[in-house]
Coordinates of C-alpha atoms in Angstrom, one line a residue:
M983 CA 57.5 79.2 109.1
K984 CA 55.4 80.3 106.2
N985 CA 57.0 82.7 103.7
P986 CA 55.2 86.0 103.9
L987 CA 55.5 86.3 100.1
D988 CA 53.3 83.3 99.6
G989 CA 50.6 84.4 97.2
F990 CA 51.8 88.0 97.2
T991 CA 51.8 90.1 94.0
V992 CA 51.5 93.8 93.2
T993 CA 49.5 95.5 90.5
R994 CA 49.4 99.0 89.2
E995 CA 46.4 99.7 91.5
D996 CA 48.6 99.0 94.5
L997 CA 51.0 101.8 93.7
W998 CA 51.4 105.4 94.7
F999 CA 54.1 107.8 93.7
V1000 CA 56.7 110.0 95.5
G1001 CA 58.7 112.9 94.2
E1002 CA 58.3 114.8 91.0
D1003 CA 60.6 116.0 88.1
L1004 CA 63.4 113.7 89.2
Q1005 CA 66.1 112.8 86.7
R1006 CA 67.4 109.2 86.6
P1007 CA 66.3 108.2 90.2
E1008 CA 68.4 105.0 89.9
C1009 CA 69.1 104.4 93.6
I1010 CA 67.1 105.4 96.7
L1011 CA 68.2 105.6 100.3
A1012 CA 65.6 105.6 103.1
E1013 CA 66.0 106.9 106.6
P1014 CA 63.9 106.0 109.7
D1015 CA 62.4 109.5 109.8
G1016 CA 60.8 108.9 106.4
S1017 CA 63.3 110.9 104.3
L1018 CA 64.3 109.6 100.9
W1019 CA 67.5 110.4 99.1
S1020 CA 67.4 109.7 95.4
A1021 CA 70.3 109.7 92.9
D1022 CA 69.8 112.5 90.4
A1023 CA 71.5 113.0 87.0
R1024 CA 72.0 116.7 87.7
G1025 CA 75.0 115.7 89.8
G1026 CA 73.9 114.7 93.3
V1027 CA 70.8 113.6 95.1
V1028 CA 67.3 114.8 95.7
H1029 CA 66.2 114.8 99.3
I1030 CA 62.5 114.1 99.6
R1031 CA 61.4 115.0 103.1
P1032 CA 58.7 113.2 105.0
D1033 CA 56.2 116.0 104.2
G1034 CA 56.7 115.5 100.5
T1035 CA 58.8 118.6 99.9
Q1036 CA 62.0 118.0 98.0
A1037 CA 65.4 119.7 97.3
L1038 CA 68.2 119.0 94.9
I1039 CA 71.6 118.8 96.6
A1040 CA 74.5 119.0 94.2
Q1041 CA 78.0 120.5 94.1
N1042 CA 77.8 121.5 90.5
L1043 CA 74.5 121.6 88.6
D1044 CA 74.8 119.4 85.5
T1045 CA 72.1 119.9 83.0
R1046 CA 73.4 117.6 80.2
F1047 CA 71.1 114.7 81.1
G1048 CA 67.9 116.8 80.7
A1049 CA 69.2 118.9 77.9
T1050 CA 70.6 116.4 75.4
L1051 CA 68.3 115.2 72.6
D1052 CA 70.3 112.0 72.0
E1053 CA 68.9 109.3 74.3
A1054 CA 72.0 107.1 74.1
D1055 CA 74.3 110.0 75.1
R1056 CA 72.0 110.8 78.0
F1057 CA 72.8 107.5 79.6
T1058 CA 76.6 107.4 78.8
Q1059 CA 77.9 111.0 79.3
G1060 CA 78.2 113.6 82.0
T1061 CA 77.8 113.0 85.7
L1062 CA 75.6 110.1 86.5
P1063 CA 75.2 109.4 90.2
N1064 CA 74.2 105.8 90.4
G1065 CA 74.5 103.7 93.6
L1066 CA 74.3 105.5 97.0
A1067 CA 75.2 104.6 100.5
F1068 CA 75.4 106.5 103.8
D1069 CA 78.9 106.7 105.2
T1070 CA 79.5 106.4 109.0
D1071 CA 79.3 110.2 109.4
G1072 CA 76.0 110.5 107.5
S1073 CA 77.6 111.8 104.3
I1074 CA 76.6 110.2 101.0
L1075 CA 78.8 107.9 99.1
I1076 CA 78.1 108.2 95.4
S1077 CA 79.2 105.6 92.8
N1078 CA 79.3 107.9 89.8
F1079 CA 78.6 106.0 86.6
G1080 CA 79.5 109.1 84.5
T1081 CA 82.7 110.3 86.1
D1082 CA 84.0 106.7 86.8
R1083 CA 84.8 107.4 90.5
L1084 CA 83.6 106.9 94.0
E1085 CA 82.6 110.3 95.5
R1086 CA 81.7 111.5 99.0
M1087 CA 79.2 114.3 99.2
A1088 CA 78.3 116.1 102.5
R1089 CA 74.6 116.9 102.9
D1090 CA 75.3 120.5 102.0
G1091 CA 76.8 119.5 98.6
R1092 CA 80.5 119.6 99.4
T1093 CA 82.1 116.8 97.4
N1094 CA 85.4 115.1 97.3
V1095 CA 86.8 112.1 95.3
V1096 CA 87.3 109.0 97.4
L1097 CA 88.6 106.6 94.7
D1098 CA 89.2 106.7 91.0
T1099 CA 92.0 104.2 90.6
I1100 CA 93.1 100.8 92.0
D1101 CA 96.7 99.9 91.8
G1102 CA 97.2 103.0 89.6
T1103 CA 94.6 101.9 87.0
P1104 CA 91.3 103.7 86.4
I1105 CA 88.6 101.8 88.2
G1106 CA 86.1 101.6 85.3
K1107 CA 82.4 102.0 85.3
V1108 CA 81.7 102.1 89.1
N1109 CA 78.1 101.1 89.5
F1110 CA 77.2 100.6 93.1
V1111 CA 78.5 101.2 96.6
L1112 CA 77.6 99.5 99.9
R1113 CA 78.8 100.0 103.5
D1114 CA 78.8 97.1 105.9
A1115 CA 78.4 97.1 109.7
R1116 CA 82.1 97.3 110.2
G1117 CA 82.4 100.5 108.1
R1118 CA 84.1 98.8 105.1
I1119 CA 83.1 100.2 101.7
W1120 CA 82.3 97.7 98.9
L1121 CA 82.2 98.7 95.3
T1122 CA 81.0 97.1 92.0
I1123 CA 82.6 97.9 88.7
S1124 CA 80.3 96.8 85.9
T1125 CA 82.9 96.9 83.1
R1126 CA 86.2 98.4 82.1
I1127 CA 84.6 99.5 78.8
V1128 CA 84.0 103.3 78.8
N1129 CA 80.7 103.2 76.9
W1130 CA 78.8 100.7 79.0
M1131 CA 76.1 100.1 76.4
S1132 CA 78.8 98.3 74.4
A1133 CA 79.3 95.9 77.3
I1134 CA 75.7 94.6 77.1
S1135 CA 77.0 91.5 75.4
P1136 CA 77.5 87.8 76.3
R1137 CA 81.2 88.1 75.5
Y1138 CA 82.3 90.3 78.3
A1139 CA 83.0 89.2 81.9
D1140 CA 85.2 92.1 83.0
G1141 CA 83.3 93.3 86.0
Y1142 CA 84.6 93.1 89.5
V1143 CA 84.0 93.7 93.2
A1144 CA 86.4 95.8 95.3
V1145 CA 86.6 96.8 98.9
L1146 CA 88.0 99.9 100.6
D1147 CA 89.0 99.4 104.2
N1148 CA 91.9 100.2 106.5
D1149 CA 94.3 98.3 104.2
G1150 CA 93.3 100.4 101.2
A1151 CA 91.4 99.6 98.0
R1152 CA 91.7 96.2 96.3
I1153 CA 89.8 93.8 94.0
V1154 CA 88.3 90.9 95.9
A1155 CA 86.6 89.1 93.1
D1156 CA 86.7 89.4 89.3
G1157 CA 85.2 88.0 86.1
F1158 CA 81.6 89.0 86.5
M1159 CA 79.2 89.7 83.6
F1160 CA 78.4 93.4 84.2
T1161 CA 78.5 93.6 88.0
N1162 CA 75.6 95.7 89.4
E1163 CA 74.1 95.9 92.9
I1164 CA 75.4 93.9 95.9
R1165 CA 73.9 93.2 99.3
F1166 CA 75.0 91.3 102.4
D1167 CA 72.8 88.8 104.1
A1168 CA 71.7 89.5 107.7
A1169 CA 74.9 87.9 109.2
E1170 CA 77.1 89.6 106.6
E1171 CA 78.5 86.2 105.8
W1172 CA 77.6 86.1 102.2
L1173 CA 77.8 89.0 99.7
Y1174 CA 75.2 88.7 96.9
V1175 CA 76.4 90.1 93.5
V1176 CA 74.2 90.9 90.5
E1177 CA 75.5 89.9 87.1
T1178 CA 73.3 91.9 84.8
T1179 CA 74.2 90.4 81.5
G1180 CA 74.7 87.0 83.1
R1181 CA 71.0 87.4 84.2
R1182 CA 71.9 85.7 87.5
I1183 CA 73.0 86.4 91.1
T1184 CA 76.3 85.1 92.4
R1185 CA 77.1 85.0 96.0
L1186 CA 80.5 85.3 97.7
R1187 CA 81.3 84.0 101.2
I1188 CA 83.4 86.7 102.8
G1189 CA 86.1 86.0 105.3
E1190 CA 87.3 88.1 108.2
N1191 CA 89.8 90.1 106.1
A1192 CA 87.4 90.6 103.2
E1193 CA 88.7 87.6 101.3
V1194 CA 86.5 85.4 99.2
L1195 CA 86.1 81.9 100.7
A1196 CA 83.5 80.5 98.3
R1197 CA 81.7 81.6 95.2
E1198 CA 78.5 80.1 93.8
I1199 CA 75.3 81.0 91.8
F1200 CA 72.2 81.7 94.0
G1201 CA 68.8 80.9 92.7
P1202 CA 68.2 80.3 89.0
A1203 CA 71.2 80.1 86.6
D1204 CA 69.1 82.4 84.3
T1205 CA 66.3 84.5 85.8
G1206 CA 65.0 85.4 82.4
G1207 CA 66.0 89.1 82.4
F1208 CA 68.8 91.6 83.0
I1209 CA 68.9 92.1 86.8
D1210 CA 69.8 95.5 88.2
G1211 CA 69.0 96.1 91.8
I1212 CA 68.5 93.7 94.8
A1213 CA 67.5 94.0 98.5
F1214 CA 66.8 91.5 101.3
D1215 CA 63.7 91.4 103.4
A1216 CA 63.8 90.3 107.0
Y1217 CA 62.6 86.8 106.2
G1218 CA 65.6 86.2 103.9
N1219 CA 63.9 86.7 100.5
L1220 CA 66.1 88.5 98.0
W1221 CA 64.1 91.0 96.0
G1222 CA 65.3 92.2 92.6
T1223 CA 64.5 94.2 89.5
H1224 CA 64.7 93.3 85.8
V1225 CA 65.8 96.5 84.1
M1226 CA 64.3 97.3 80.7
S1227 CA 61.8 94.5 81.0
D1228 CA 60.5 96.2 84.2
R1229 CA 59.7 93.4 86.6
I1230 CA 60.2 93.0 90.3
F1231 CA 60.9 89.5 91.6
A1232 CA 62.0 87.7 94.7
I1233 CA 64.2 84.6 95.2
T1234 CA 63.4 82.7 98.4
P1235 CA 66.0 81.4 100.8
E1236 CA 65.5 78.0 99.1
G1237 CA 66.3 79.6 95.7
E1238 CA 62.8 79.6 94.3
F1239 CA 62.0 82.4 91.9
R1240 CA 58.8 84.4 92.3
M1241 CA 57.4 87.2 90.2
I1242 CA 55.9 90.1 92.2
L1243 CA 55.2 92.9 89.7
D1244 CA 55.3 92.8 85.9
D1245 CA 55.2 95.9 83.8
D1246 CA 57.1 94.5 80.8
N1247 CA 56.5 95.6 77.2
P1248 CA 56.9 92.1 75.8
E1249 CA 57.7 92.7 72.1
P1250 CA 60.7 95.0 72.4
S1251 CA 61.9 92.9 75.4
A1252 CA 61.8 89.8 73.2
A1253 CA 63.7 91.6 70.5
L1254 CA 66.3 92.8 73.0
Y1255 CA 67.0 89.3 74.4
E1256 CA 67.1 87.8 70.9
A1257 CA 69.6 90.4 69.8
F1258 CA 71.6 89.8 73.0
E1259 CA 71.9 86.0 72.2
R1260 CA 73.4 87.1 68.8
D1261 CA 75.7 89.6 70.5
A1262 CA 74.0 92.3 68.4
V1263 CA 72.4 94.6 71.0
T1264 CA 72.2 98.3 70.0
P1265 CA 71.1 101.3 72.0
N1266 CA 67.9 101.3 70.0
H1267 CA 67.1 97.8 71.3
M1268 CA 67.4 98.9 74.8
L1269 CA 65.7 102.3 74.4
A1270 CA 62.6 100.6 72.9
C1271 CA 62.1 98.7 76.1
G1272 CA 60.3 99.7 79.3
G1273 CA 56.9 99.8 80.9
T1274 CA 54.7 102.7 81.8
I1275 CA 55.1 102.8 85.6
A1276 CA 58.7 104.0 85.7
P1277 CA 60.6 102.8 82.7
W1278 CA 63.8 100.7 83.3
F1279 CA 63.2 99.5 86.9
A1280 CA 66.6 99.8 88.6
S1281 CA 66.3 99.2 92.3
V1282 CA 64.1 98.3 95.2
T1283 CA 64.4 100.0 98.6
F1284 CA 62.6 99.2 101.8
G1285 CA 61.6 102.2 103.9
G1286 CA 59.0 103.7 106.1
P1287 CA 59.1 103.5 109.9
D1288 CA 58.3 99.8 109.7
L1289 CA 60.5 99.1 106.7
R1290 CA 57.5 97.7 104.8
T1291 CA 57.2 100.4 102.1
V1292 CA 58.9 99.4 98.9
Y1293 CA 60.3 102.1 96.6
I1294 CA 61.2 101.4 93.0
G1295 CA 64.2 103.2 91.5
S1296 CA 64.4 103.7 87.8
L1297 CA 66.6 105.0 85.0
R1298 CA 64.0 106.7 82.9
G1299 CA 61.2 107.6 85.3
N1300 CA 60.7 111.0 86.9
R1301 CA 59.0 109.9 90.1
I1302 CA 59.2 107.0 92.5
P1303 CA 56.6 104.3 92.6
A1304 CA 55.9 102.8 96.1
F1305 CA 53.8 100.0 97.5
R1306 CA 53.3 98.1 100.8
S1307 CA 55.1 94.8 101.4
P1308 CA 53.8 92.0 103.7
V1309 CA 57.3 91.7 105.2
A1310 CA 59.8 94.3 106.4
G1311 CA 63.0 94.9 104.7
L1312 CA 66.4 93.9 106.2
P1313 CA 67.7 97.0 107.9
M1314 CA 70.8 98.4 106.2
A1315 CA 73.9 99.4 108.1
H1316 CA 72.9 103.1 108.4
W1317 CA 69.5 102.1 109.8
R1318 CA 71.1 100.5 112.8

């Protein structure tokens, strides 16, 4: 069967935009009715309705992200809702990169803390949350270093993957280089794990009791950029984003790497990666990077009634770029 991504690329002319005045729309959830739910640095999510109207839903309005004049502080302090997932009751699970905890927010803004420690120890920089078809909650912790920008280094591999199920919360795999987004394949047999500073994707074969049966690199050992978000399409291609160098790529089931959209600003990106090799990255290296579509591509989400609209989440954009895909996305657990 021919891969539907054969010959497929996206240019700026293929894009349109959704939402306005968003703050740090890092992760986006889509529902079958056309609704989008975007993480927002004001302390919750923005619900973008099918008719284009939008509403901020937050328990406590946090204005620090928009008010601070220090760009580095903006991305390291305050409440920073990051990865999102729908729980079984429709509430929103929020991995909060600012408060270092997993939170559950009802759609009216009522919020409670689900998890902030494992075995009595603070969980660290919780980055992403994913619910599987069995209702288990999977978490990634990028690093145990409080200021995550200091962890953009080839020296650190202190990220991990944890699970929360009927047996409680526990670490299932450790030693990742800045763990970021995770996704299950269609059979929920393999869990794919982004290692941002490893610039690669590792996959874990998961057993019946959430134990790891195998661990291996999937696709290129070095994709050429810091990966942030990933998502599967229905064919089995794993789509991803290069954050800061602002690219969207896909890795085929056979492990072949393909570029789909490139909005890189090459000179600051080259300086960033050169500094990284010397373990000398500064916030200024990172903040100099980014394209013009939605700086710092962070995630890809398939949505629309046919799951063939792709939405791009970002860390420094204020609206959501979208384009059409030749193949539908793999439905997430809440879609089914």
